[in-house]
Amino acid sequence: MTATATDRTAYINARVIDPASGLDATGGVLIEGNKILDVGPDLFLDDVPDGVGTVDCRGYCLAPGLIDMRVHLPEPGDEHKESFESASAAAAAGGVTSIVCLPETDPTIDDVSVVEFFARRARETNIVKIYAHAAVTRGRVGKELTELGILSEAGALAFTDGDTPVADALVMRRALSYAATFGLLIIQRPEEPRLARNGQMNEGEMSTRLGLAGIPAVAEVMMLERDLRLVELTGARYHAANVSTAAAVDAIRNAKAKGLAVTCDTAPQYFTLNDTAVMDYRTFTKVSPPLRNEADRLAVVDGIKDGTIDVIASDHRPQDQDSKRLPYLQAETGIVGLETLLPLTLMMGAGTGIGMLDLLKRLTLAPADLLGMKEGRLATGLPADFTIFDPDCEWVVDADKLQSKSKNTPFDEMRVTGMPICTVVGGRHVYSQLD
Amino acid sequence: MEGVPREEIEALLDLSESYIEQNRQDDKKSSILRGRTLINVFFENSTRTRTSFELAGKRLGADVINMSVSSSAIKKGETLIDTAMTLNAMHPDVLTVRHADSGAVQLLSEKVTCSVLNAGDGSHEHPTQALLDALTIRRRKQQLDGLVVAICGDILHSRVARSNIYLLNTMGATVRLVAPKTLLPAAIDKFGVEVHHTMANGIRDADIIMMLRLQTERMQGSYVPSTREYFRFFGLDREKLTAAKPDALIMHPGPMNRGVEIDSELADDIHRSVIHEQVEMGVAVRMACLDIVTRNLSRNTNGNGS
């Protein structure tokens, strides 16, 4: 039995960009219900058939919905900072159709029951798609492995202790080794914790000037290089998160050249800001790992350009005023990033000559492939998740207008280029300036 | 002191000079700050600096209140900003603030309408200490220009060192730092200083030797292996002092660890050590600072200075 034509909607007059097929041309997308029926430059050249709804994209870009593989959604635990509903609204306003959350919840996601809670809340919220990573170790304390296989079956996409690196080399070896048994992905945010202890910002001229304890840049590559040795030993799949230093980008580049199954991501703050932003003790610049110096920032951009850095994720971490209106030492780390992910990435691309297909791949196809998701591409039969955005629209970030419950952004009042216009999840408009 | 221009430093030192005389008279009290309220808000204990600010305020005729916040509000969960807002509601004219965290005084000053004086914040700055050091040096050596000043000890954690580096550089002195590498902060060579790791080289032909306090908890096996070893290589004694100019002055912000960073005999040598003079200058410098910030208050209704 065929579906009736009334289920169908045609998105016409768009610049359709699909990194998976390499398509970047004027055209359209036809959806039926929650799935894509057809995509192409030749679509609706004559006219849209009767009975099919139309959405005029006004020449804006239409790309697969963004997949943000690094979101701190503090529910359960800190619902006053962000809830499923507010995170979903922020994602939708940012053109993000799928978020993958870190297990930095309370209780942490180290047990099937918490994965199921997560899935139920995601279903109830039903705005964007919400997935979760599970912890590598029980309670994220770096000692005993979680039930990786069962958690994976329950829906966990990958395994990470979030911002807490697995410090014990033996535990990490076993985690990688066991994960390799099932082909699971281990994500580590590399930082040698003892070397970084008490550190508030990047170590250098700025930390000395401000009298804040520094974290040396080598703390990142030290842990990363240890892990790369273990990856070589175990043959596991390994993903380094929040890569922020030149040395770490180099280490990943070398590991890839060696043929290891290694990937990495970075966040917009690491290619947009450097440690001079900490001036005046603005606690919204306190992030983990810390903002680095200008040479590191440029190396991150180069890493994106040459493909060493596979994925760009927001590292969205909401913090309320009580966690940030404090002396720098006492303030919590993190910034909200879902709503600035797309413009900051587009601006970086425009400034460095990275093409649109290449840039969007890091926000869509690359994380999808890494995590085994079917989303992230425009093709017949796939979920109708896409984002329509104006790549040229200039606007000024206003923290008070963010959808996120928390407003901790260092990009407040910054002029940015590129604005999400309409976000479509499973054929539904979850955010739109078109309607 | 970072970014404070030479003329302002000189004006403050000149003003301080006038208060030294006042402080040596029988009647030490004037009424410049009559009716003004000064609150010393100390989130970190300090008898010396707090007393100095208290005397400075009282000698200018202000009403002075001391608050040790570490012992009261913080324990009840009140944040720095809550404390600032509460105090502000009582309409003080000046708050002098000491806090263990770098940047905390600036944060507090952004939330209040009165003047704020930084009485030391974390490892960031201690401006009145640098000013009183400068005043002490200037009175003994007539000028700061061209002097060689060796700052020795725990530079890493020292707000006194940072404020002195900025001030002395602005005033045309040559600044040398002498410390083991574990007690030097990153990229310190970019601060216009010479860095030395032996006392012999560091204080050679120096006009001024500033010793810094080494915190007890940093002595044993963490930043330095032992008190004994630290004194052996970086403590100031008569033998090491022979490398400096014969009329070199010895300074210390206090409180001293005798036998750790400085030999007792030297600390008490009235021909070389100006440590007690520094304390005297401290009151005069703080009077000058209070005078200046309240003058600004009379013109505007509020003004912040740190």
XYZ file of C-alpha atoms in Angstrom:
741
model
C 0.000 0.000 0.000
C 1.378 3.390 -0.908
C 1.180 6.421 1.344
C -1.178 9.185 0.341
C 0.304 12.246 -1.248
C -0.875 14.408 1.639
C 1.912 13.014 3.860
C 4.388 14.583 1.525
C 6.170 17.898 1.798
C 8.558 19.397 -0.715
C 11.354 21.714 0.424
C 12.115 23.720 -2.674
C 14.461 26.499 -3.721
C 17.279 25.415 -1.388
C 21.044 25.123 -1.681
C 21.139 21.423 -0.847
C 24.373 20.338 0.809
C 25.026 16.694 1.632
C 28.567 15.768 2.661
C 27.851 12.046 2.209
C 27.129 12.337 -1.517
C 29.163 15.480 -2.117
C 26.069 17.292 -3.358
C 26.150 21.089 -3.124
C 23.642 22.503 -5.601
C 20.350 24.291 -5.884
C 17.552 21.800 -5.543
C 15.063 20.346 -3.132
C 14.114 17.580 -0.754
C 10.856 15.631 -0.747
C 9.834 14.035 2.511
C 7.054 11.632 3.296
C 5.999 11.523 6.940
C 9.181 11.288 8.948
C 11.397 10.019 6.128
C 13.212 11.437 3.140
C 11.683 10.309 -0.142
C 13.962 12.039 -2.607
C 16.789 14.543 -2.755
C 18.359 16.256 -5.695
C 19.125 19.201 -7.886
C 16.579 18.123 -10.465
C 13.697 17.822 -8.032
C 10.630 19.947 -8.807
C 12.235 21.660 -11.735
C 8.851 21.824 -13.430
C 6.407 22.128 -10.603
C 5.410 20.561 -7.330
C 2.686 17.970 -7.910
C -0.800 18.583 -6.520
C -1.450 17.482 -2.961
C 2.144 17.915 -1.879
C 2.838 20.616 0.698
C 5.655 23.000 -0.124
C 8.146 24.903 1.941
C 10.067 27.627 0.124
C 13.620 27.649 1.475
C 14.294 31.068 -0.103
C 17.687 30.013 -1.371
C 19.046 29.165 2.086
C 21.290 26.167 2.707
C 19.612 22.848 3.499
C 21.937 20.315 5.122
C 21.590 17.197 7.263
C 20.665 18.136 10.847
C 23.702 18.769 12.998
C 24.785 15.998 15.349
C 26.413 17.296 18.519
C 28.261 14.376 20.046
C 29.372 16.175 23.193
C 26.616 17.704 25.310
C 26.523 17.895 29.082
C 22.845 17.525 29.949
C 22.802 17.655 33.738
C 19.488 15.837 34.184
C 19.176 13.875 36.389
C 21.101 15.810 39.024
C 21.266 19.495 38.176
C 17.903 20.127 36.499
C 18.068 23.769 37.561
C 20.932 24.250 35.095
C 19.363 22.469 32.126
C 16.542 20.014 31.486
C 15.706 17.742 28.549
C 13.212 20.376 27.420
C 15.564 23.371 27.611
C 18.477 21.485 26.052
C 16.181 20.350 23.240
C 14.969 23.895 22.622
C 18.558 25.141 22.557
C 19.566 22.393 20.129
C 16.613 23.101 17.852
C 17.416 26.824 17.814
C 20.992 25.943 16.922
C 20.128 23.718 13.971
C 21.081 20.590 15.917
C 18.767 17.613 15.397
C 20.613 14.984 17.475
C 22.524 15.463 20.693
C 24.633 12.854 22.379
C 24.967 13.414 26.098
C 27.830 12.692 28.438
C 27.315 10.547 31.516
C 28.102 13.447 33.839
C 24.739 13.133 35.470
C 23.832 12.248 39.036
C 23.408 9.325 39.118
C 25.894 8.785 36.343
C 24.975 6.718 33.287
C 26.780 3.534 34.248
C 23.797 1.248 34.546
C 21.052 0.094 32.162
C 18.353 1.652 34.346
C 19.827 5.117 33.869
C 20.124 4.566 30.099
C 16.456 3.607 30.104
C 15.521 6.650 32.153
C 17.392 8.749 29.629
C 15.611 7.123 26.700
C 12.208 7.600 28.349
C 12.825 11.293 29.069
C 14.073 11.747 25.503
C 10.863 10.155 24.139
C 8.672 12.280 26.390
C 10.449 15.479 25.416
C 10.250 14.587 21.746
C 11.776 17.725 20.257
C 15.236 16.757 18.992
C 16.794 13.305 19.244
C 18.678 12.728 22.470
C 21.218 9.942 22.752
C 23.692 9.128 25.489
C 27.211 7.929 25.993
C 27.695 5.674 29.009
C 30.517 5.715 31.520
C 33.592 3.554 30.969
C 34.021 2.945 34.680
C 31.463 2.546 37.455
C 30.698 5.882 39.065
C 33.263 7.422 36.696
C 35.932 6.951 39.322
C 38.332 5.099 37.049
C 38.446 1.732 38.814
C 35.988 -0.916 37.564
C 34.608 -1.299 34.043
C 30.904 -0.787 33.437
C 28.842 -3.428 31.569
C 29.931 -2.108 28.185
C 28.170 -4.809 26.163
C 24.827 -4.572 27.946
C 24.925 -0.770 28.005
C 25.647 -0.766 24.291
C 22.644 -3.029 23.653
C 20.545 -0.668 25.774
C 21.462 2.186 23.471
C 24.651 3.808 24.729
C 26.528 5.069 21.670
C 30.054 5.179 23.087
C 31.885 5.047 26.394
C 33.553 7.868 28.247
C 34.037 9.128 31.764
C 33.261 12.605 30.454
C 35.621 15.304 31.585
C 37.340 12.906 33.978
C 40.082 11.032 32.146
C 40.656 7.365 32.916
C 43.963 7.955 34.665
C 44.981 4.409 35.569
C 46.876 2.892 32.632
C 45.852 -0.653 33.483
C 42.161 0.238 33.696
C 42.428 2.073 30.378
C 44.171 -0.875 28.777
C 41.409 -3.221 29.891
C 38.689 -0.789 28.839
C 40.173 -0.522 25.353
C 40.820 -4.220 25.127
C 37.332 -5.200 26.264
C 35.669 -2.552 24.082
C 37.606 -3.878 21.081
C 35.973 -7.270 21.662
C 32.635 -5.748 20.650
C 33.969 -3.021 18.366
C 32.833 -0.337 20.819
C 34.243 3.190 20.870
C 36.079 4.622 23.873
C 36.129 8.413 24.173
C 38.694 10.087 26.376
C 39.218 13.736 27.109
C 42.962 13.480 27.571
C 44.577 15.318 30.463
C 47.141 14.075 32.949
C 45.155 14.829 36.115
C 48.057 15.093 38.512
C 49.879 17.566 36.314
C 46.710 19.609 35.876
C 45.833 19.521 39.569
C 44.623 22.871 40.977
C 45.063 24.460 37.545
C 42.589 27.178 36.607
C 43.691 28.180 33.120
C 46.347 27.594 30.490
C 49.849 27.977 31.887
C 51.735 30.865 30.340
C 52.194 34.599 30.393
C 48.495 35.177 31.025
C 48.284 32.848 34.045
C 51.359 34.489 35.549
C 49.893 37.944 34.994
C 46.568 36.997 36.577
C 48.133 35.013 39.395
C 46.067 31.939 38.531
C 47.530 28.448 38.754
C 48.249 27.145 35.256
C 47.676 23.848 33.475
C 50.594 23.216 31.111
C 49.658 22.385 27.510
C 51.675 19.151 27.720
C 49.171 17.726 30.229
C 46.945 16.976 27.227
C 49.453 15.285 24.947
C 50.990 13.258 27.776
C 47.730 11.431 28.450
C 46.969 11.219 24.735
C 50.314 9.643 23.871
C 49.900 7.082 26.628
C 46.475 6.226 25.273
C 47.786 5.954 21.706
C 50.317 3.364 22.874
C 47.479 1.417 24.475
C 45.409 1.708 21.301
C 48.321 0.224 19.391
C 48.558 -2.554 21.955
C 44.858 -3.394 21.986
C 43.675 -2.512 18.477
C 40.726 -0.626 19.935
C 38.731 2.284 18.513
C 39.652 5.469 20.356
C 38.344 9.014 20.126
C 40.034 11.979 21.796
C 37.610 14.706 22.822
C 38.129 18.456 23.086
C 41.538 18.473 21.460
C 43.011 21.892 22.231
C 46.784 21.860 21.730
C 49.196 21.795 18.788
C 51.020 18.834 20.314
C 47.821 16.788 20.598
C 46.816 17.557 16.997
C 50.275 16.373 15.903
C 50.017 13.194 17.947
C 46.634 12.342 16.381
C 47.971 13.134 12.913
C 50.859 10.722 13.467
C 48.595 8.031 14.910
C 46.329 8.243 11.864
C 49.345 8.004 9.567
C 50.287 4.832 11.421
C 46.848 3.420 10.643
C 45.429 3.379 14.162
C 41.628 3.589 14.559
C 41.910 7.016 16.139
C 39.657 10.028 15.728
C 39.150 13.274 17.590
C 36.961 16.312 18.040
C 37.322 19.886 19.158
C 34.882 22.587 20.232
C 34.337 26.102 18.798
C 35.909 27.781 21.818
C 39.248 26.150 20.979
C 39.355 27.531 17.448
C 37.679 30.857 18.279
C 39.331 32.039 21.509
C 42.716 31.959 23.164
C 43.781 32.428 26.775
C 43.865 36.212 26.540
C 40.061 35.999 26.822
C 40.522 35.172 30.534
C 41.591 38.810 31.101
C 39.524 40.458 33.845
C 38.790 37.039 35.330
C 35.712 36.461 33.183
C 34.590 33.105 34.525
C 32.641 32.342 31.329
C 36.059 31.662 29.803
C 36.762 28.925 32.346
C 36.551 25.687 30.396
C 38.144 22.283 30.615
C 40.610 21.866 28.961
C 41.462 25.555 29.308
C 41.619 28.036 26.431
C 45.154 27.771 25.043
C 47.555 30.206 23.451
C 47.312 31.553 19.906
C 49.726 28.986 18.412
C 47.564 26.167 19.770
C 44.407 27.806 18.457
C 45.928 28.028 14.973
C 47.063 24.395 15.154
C 43.485 23.356 15.948
C 42.282 25.234 12.857
C 44.979 23.488 10.777
C 43.885 20.166 12.243
C 40.334 20.789 11.052
C 41.568 21.910 7.657
C 43.701 18.826 6.965
C 41.162 16.383 8.402
C 43.120 15.412 11.515
C 40.212 16.703 13.577
C 37.207 14.683 12.428
C 34.380 16.211 14.398
C 33.337 19.575 15.813
C 31.135 19.303 18.911
C 29.857 22.083 21.155
C 30.936 20.677 24.525
C 27.767 22.390 25.779
C 27.997 22.626 29.559
C 25.331 24.754 31.245
C 26.225 26.486 34.514
C 23.902 28.744 36.456
C 24.910 32.123 37.875
C 25.705 30.670 41.287
C 28.355 28.471 39.668
C 29.954 31.292 37.701
C 29.579 34.535 39.677
C 32.522 33.596 41.840
C 36.246 34.211 42.005
C 37.881 32.385 39.067
C 39.319 29.678 41.301
C 35.917 28.765 42.706
C 33.906 29.003 39.482
C 32.740 25.879 37.632
C 34.015 25.106 34.142
C 31.978 25.113 30.959
C 30.066 27.213 28.458
C 26.744 26.721 26.681
C 27.452 25.979 23.042
C 24.465 24.448 21.247
C 23.208 27.747 19.873
C 26.586 29.084 18.750
C 28.005 25.854 17.288
C 26.902 26.513 13.698
C 27.778 30.226 13.370
C 31.179 29.858 15.052
C 32.024 26.904 12.825
C 30.880 28.713 9.678
C 32.932 31.783 10.646
C 36.028 29.708 11.219
C 35.486 28.061 7.820
C 35.025 31.382 6.062
C 38.176 32.773 7.642
C 40.353 29.842 6.674
C 38.983 28.729 3.332
C 37.603 25.388 4.490
C 34.759 24.503 2.114
C 31.145 24.206 3.174
C 30.957 20.448 2.476
C 34.090 19.821 4.510
C 32.878 21.942 7.366
C 29.404 20.423 7.538
C 30.816 16.929 7.341
C 32.407 17.509 10.753
C 29.028 18.462 12.174
C 26.936 15.749 10.526
C 28.325 12.766 8.650
C 31.522 12.357 10.657
C 29.911 12.021 14.107
C 27.156 9.828 12.610
C 29.673 7.424 11.091
C 31.743 7.390 14.249
C 28.788 6.516 16.471
C 27.014 4.203 13.998
C 24.030 6.513 13.506
C 21.952 6.441 10.332
C 21.366 10.208 10.570
C 23.760 12.803 9.263
C 23.034 12.430 5.555
C 20.316 13.208 3.041
C 19.160 10.063 1.214
C 15.975 8.212 0.373
C 14.549 6.247 3.262
C 16.546 8.032 5.996
C 14.988 10.117 8.797
C 13.872 13.558 7.660
C 16.328 15.376 9.961
C 17.758 18.477 8.412
C 18.614 22.050 9.073
C 17.995 25.095 6.922
C 20.318 27.999 7.580
C 21.345 31.335 6.162
C 25.149 31.245 5.832
C 25.439 35.006 5.324
C 23.132 36.442 7.978
C 25.016 38.535 10.517
C 23.656 38.744 14.023
C 24.771 39.545 17.544
C 24.700 36.856 20.218
C 22.483 37.864 23.137
C 22.961 35.586 26.127
C 19.580 36.543 27.571
C 17.837 35.273 24.460
C 19.414 31.815 24.495
C 16.974 28.930 24.826
C 19.264 27.152 27.224
C 18.312 27.536 30.891
C 21.845 28.676 31.631
C 23.361 31.706 29.902
C 27.050 31.049 30.455
C 28.556 32.062 27.142
C 31.754 34.038 26.533
C 30.312 34.907 23.103
C 27.656 37.285 24.469
C 27.485 40.462 22.343
C 29.774 38.919 19.726
C 28.903 39.571 16.090
C 28.596 36.251 14.265
C 27.730 35.119 10.744
C 25.373 32.263 9.917
C 21.924 31.741 11.349
C 19.768 28.626 11.721
C 16.422 29.320 9.991
C 14.498 26.072 10.315
C 15.256 22.816 12.094
C 13.422 19.700 10.978
C 13.390 16.495 13.046
C 11.516 13.487 11.656
C 9.623 15.783 9.306
C 8.494 18.140 12.106
C 9.583 21.755 12.336
C 11.017 21.990 15.857
C 12.332 25.479 15.203
C 11.413 27.754 12.349
C 11.581 31.299 11.144
C 9.989 30.186 7.849
C 6.477 29.423 9.057
C 50.078 48.094 39.869
C 50.001 46.733 36.338
C 49.489 49.642 33.994
C 49.712 52.399 36.637
C 51.697 55.262 35.056
C 54.817 56.785 36.541
C 53.204 60.152 37.319
C 50.496 58.521 39.439
C 53.010 56.457 41.365
C 55.115 59.560 42.006
C 52.107 61.554 43.116
C 51.118 58.829 45.571
C 54.640 58.602 46.960
C 54.860 62.387 47.306
C 51.573 62.463 49.162
C 52.731 59.604 51.400
C 55.794 61.633 52.399
C 53.564 64.249 53.977
C 51.864 61.620 56.115
C 55.133 60.270 57.492
C 55.550 63.521 59.408
C 52.003 63.417 60.707
C 52.543 59.892 61.981
C 55.623 60.930 63.949
C 53.899 63.699 65.878
C 52.202 63.386 69.249
C 48.883 64.323 67.704
C 48.623 61.938 64.809
C 45.056 62.665 63.902
C 43.654 64.793 61.098
C 40.105 65.085 59.878
C 40.344 64.670 56.114
C 38.190 61.558 56.272
C 35.879 62.796 59.024
C 32.440 61.257 58.535
C 33.750 58.648 56.124
C 33.313 54.954 56.852
C 36.083 52.522 56.053
C 35.509 48.800 56.320
C 38.445 46.421 56.252
C 37.059 43.235 54.758
C 39.579 40.470 55.188
C 38.628 37.105 53.720
C 42.127 35.947 54.557
C 43.802 36.632 57.878
C 46.467 39.298 58.094
C 47.235 41.151 61.285
C 49.865 43.420 59.778
C 48.065 44.773 56.716
C 44.726 45.045 58.484
C 46.227 46.992 61.395
C 48.061 49.240 58.962
C 44.848 50.090 57.087
C 42.982 50.526 60.375
C 45.541 52.991 61.706
C 45.659 54.816 58.384
C 41.888 55.255 58.412
C 41.732 56.337 62.055
C 44.576 58.821 61.716
C 42.670 60.483 58.881
C 39.574 60.700 61.050
C 37.470 57.975 59.405
C 35.278 55.495 61.242
C 36.900 52.133 60.777
C 35.379 48.704 61.118
C 37.237 45.432 60.714
C 35.554 42.346 59.353
C 37.123 38.942 59.301
C 34.813 37.291 56.832
C 36.574 33.958 56.828
C 35.242 33.349 60.313
C 31.623 34.359 59.842
C 29.614 34.610 56.659
C 31.526 32.154 54.473
C 30.821 29.376 56.922
C 27.122 30.112 56.582
C 27.353 29.687 52.808
C 27.266 33.355 51.870
C 29.056 34.065 48.603
C 31.539 36.825 47.955
C 28.937 38.778 46.036
C 26.327 38.394 48.798
C 28.851 39.783 51.268
C 29.685 42.655 48.912
C 26.039 43.575 48.416
C 25.321 43.395 52.151
C 28.229 45.658 53.013
C 27.373 48.019 50.182
C 23.880 48.499 51.576
C 25.457 49.985 54.717
C 26.943 52.843 52.645
C 30.632 52.560 53.428
C 32.882 54.995 51.558
C 35.833 52.673 51.162
C 36.269 48.934 51.400
C 39.759 47.535 51.739
C 39.649 43.945 50.686
C 42.010 41.016 51.137
C 41.089 37.668 49.564
C 42.890 34.376 48.985
C 41.685 34.135 45.363
C 43.232 36.074 42.499
C 40.692 38.427 40.944
C 38.287 38.296 43.904
C 38.814 41.962 44.787
C 38.082 43.023 41.219
C 34.918 40.896 41.209
C 33.768 42.478 44.462
C 34.549 46.004 43.220
C 32.284 45.435 40.215
C 29.316 44.859 42.530
C 29.592 47.795 44.912
C 29.182 51.556 44.551
C 31.914 52.628 46.976
C 35.680 52.754 46.464
C 37.588 49.524 46.818
C 41.247 49.192 47.740
C 43.025 45.944 47.010
C 44.759 44.754 50.169
C 46.078 41.669 48.376
C 44.294 39.136 46.157
C 45.605 35.590 45.822
C 48.795 35.455 43.764
C 47.738 38.443 41.712
C 48.629 41.824 43.227
C 49.326 43.646 46.482
C 49.586 47.268 45.321
C 49.987 49.037 48.679
C 52.904 46.747 49.535
C 54.690 47.717 46.303
C 54.044 51.391 47.033
C 55.366 51.184 50.568
C 58.430 49.340 49.306
C 58.981 52.057 46.714
C 58.596 54.769 49.332
C 61.095 53.052 51.619
C 63.605 52.702 48.784
C 63.112 56.238 47.541
C 63.724 57.729 50.981
C 66.937 55.772 51.394
C 68.275 55.992 47.849
C 66.637 59.268 46.719
C 65.302 57.668 43.542
C 64.253 54.367 41.963
C 65.652 55.026 38.489
C 68.721 52.960 37.721
C 68.684 50.892 40.905
C 69.217 47.146 40.780
C 66.550 45.372 42.817
C 66.810 41.638 43.470
C 63.544 39.946 44.504
C 64.328 36.559 46.023
C 62.209 33.566 46.934
C 58.713 32.318 46.203
C 57.918 34.414 43.117
C 55.392 31.808 41.916
C 52.817 32.439 44.619
C 53.755 36.031 45.414
C 51.425 38.945 44.787
C 54.074 41.170 46.383
C 56.579 40.155 43.706
C 54.127 40.825 40.855
C 53.154 44.279 42.090
C 56.802 45.149 42.693
C 57.852 43.973 39.225
C 55.277 46.255 37.580
C 56.024 49.259 39.792
C 59.810 48.990 39.687
C 59.853 48.521 35.915
C 57.654 51.564 35.463
C 59.976 53.589 37.701
C 63.092 52.615 35.738
C 64.724 50.143 38.114
C 66.351 46.906 36.960
C 64.492 43.942 38.427
C 66.195 40.633 39.046
C 64.412 37.545 40.296
C 66.263 34.869 42.246
C 64.553 31.563 42.927
C 64.694 27.840 42.288
C 62.819 26.952 39.087
C 59.965 25.399 41.068
C 59.129 28.797 42.558
C 59.093 30.785 39.304
C 55.866 31.218 37.290
C 55.566 30.403 33.571
C 56.830 32.893 30.995
C 58.234 35.163 33.712
C 60.994 36.228 31.300
C 58.322 38.188 29.413
C 57.846 40.530 32.362
C 60.964 42.623 31.794
C 63.069 40.940 34.483
C 66.406 39.132 34.704
C 66.023 35.616 36.084
C 68.732 34.034 38.241
C 68.984 30.735 40.051
C 71.904 31.486 42.371
C 72.047 34.159 45.031
C 75.639 34.961 44.081
C 74.655 36.017 40.560
C 71.243 37.349 41.470
C 72.292 39.837 44.116
C 75.663 40.768 42.641
C 76.048 44.567 42.905
C 72.390 44.899 43.825
C 71.188 48.054 45.598
C 68.135 46.418 47.109
C 67.471 42.843 48.173
C 63.838 41.956 48.724
C 63.300 38.652 50.439
C 59.896 36.971 50.111
C 58.184 34.787 52.635
C 58.145 31.068 51.869
C 54.836 29.603 53.073
C 55.355 26.782 55.528
C 53.210 24.324 53.588
C 55.415 24.804 50.520
C 58.671 24.038 52.274
C 58.684 20.334 52.894
C 59.292 18.244 49.820
C 56.848 19.916 47.458
C 58.345 23.055 45.949
C 61.650 22.723 47.787
C 63.032 19.600 49.462
C 63.547 21.070 52.935
C 63.928 24.248 54.933
C 67.572 23.409 55.431
C 68.264 23.030 51.737
C 66.302 26.194 50.895
C 68.258 28.260 53.392
C 71.512 26.801 52.123
C 70.944 27.997 48.539
C 68.375 30.791 48.724
C 68.354 32.060 52.306
C 70.046 35.399 52.860
C 73.000 35.356 55.227
C 76.049 37.549 55.721
C 78.207 35.497 53.393
C 75.836 35.658 50.435
C 75.251 39.338 51.120
C 78.892 40.170 50.344
C 78.046 39.886 46.627
C 75.694 42.876 46.837
C 76.738 46.525 47.024
C 78.201 47.429 50.430
C 75.276 49.733 51.132
C 72.598 47.385 49.791
C 69.343 47.446 51.730
C 67.507 44.343 52.881
C 63.734 44.305 52.693
C 61.021 41.806 53.623
C 57.220 42.188 53.395
C 56.809 40.126 56.549
C 56.080 38.093 58.453
C 59.594 36.628 58.321
C 60.600 33.011 58.662
C 63.882 33.480 60.481
C 66.375 30.867 59.396
C 64.361 29.945 56.296
C 64.637 32.837 53.893
C 66.637 35.208 56.076
C 69.228 34.918 58.792
C 68.097 36.441 62.110
C 71.282 38.399 62.525
C 70.726 40.190 59.188
C 67.064 40.793 59.749
C 67.889 42.658 62.952
C 70.898 44.562 61.576
C 69.790 48.165 61.743
C 72.436 49.240 59.257
C 71.224 46.955 56.517
C 67.676 45.919 57.223
C 64.811 48.370 56.592
C 62.135 45.899 57.503
C 60.676 47.994 60.317
C 60.843 51.122 58.210
C 58.706 49.310 55.611
C 56.020 48.834 58.245
C 56.116 52.518 59.123
C 55.886 53.525 55.457
C 52.947 51.160 55.096
C 50.704 53.328 57.248
C 51.718 56.502 55.366
C 51.161 54.924 51.946
C 47.738 53.638 52.976
C 46.796 57.063 54.273
C 47.743 58.511 50.885
C 45.673 55.861 49.087
C 42.631 56.503 51.299
C 43.061 60.240 50.823
C 43.155 59.869 47.015
C 40.203 57.489 46.662
C 37.988 59.604 48.912
C 38.901 62.747 46.979
C 37.507 60.996 43.935
C 34.398 60.164 45.925
C 33.735 63.806 46.687
C 33.808 64.670 43.005
C 31.715 61.829 41.734
C 29.371 59.880 43.871
C 31.219 56.684 43.287
C 34.473 55.463 41.913
C 36.377 52.257 41.942
C 40.048 51.883 42.320
C 42.118 48.843 42.962
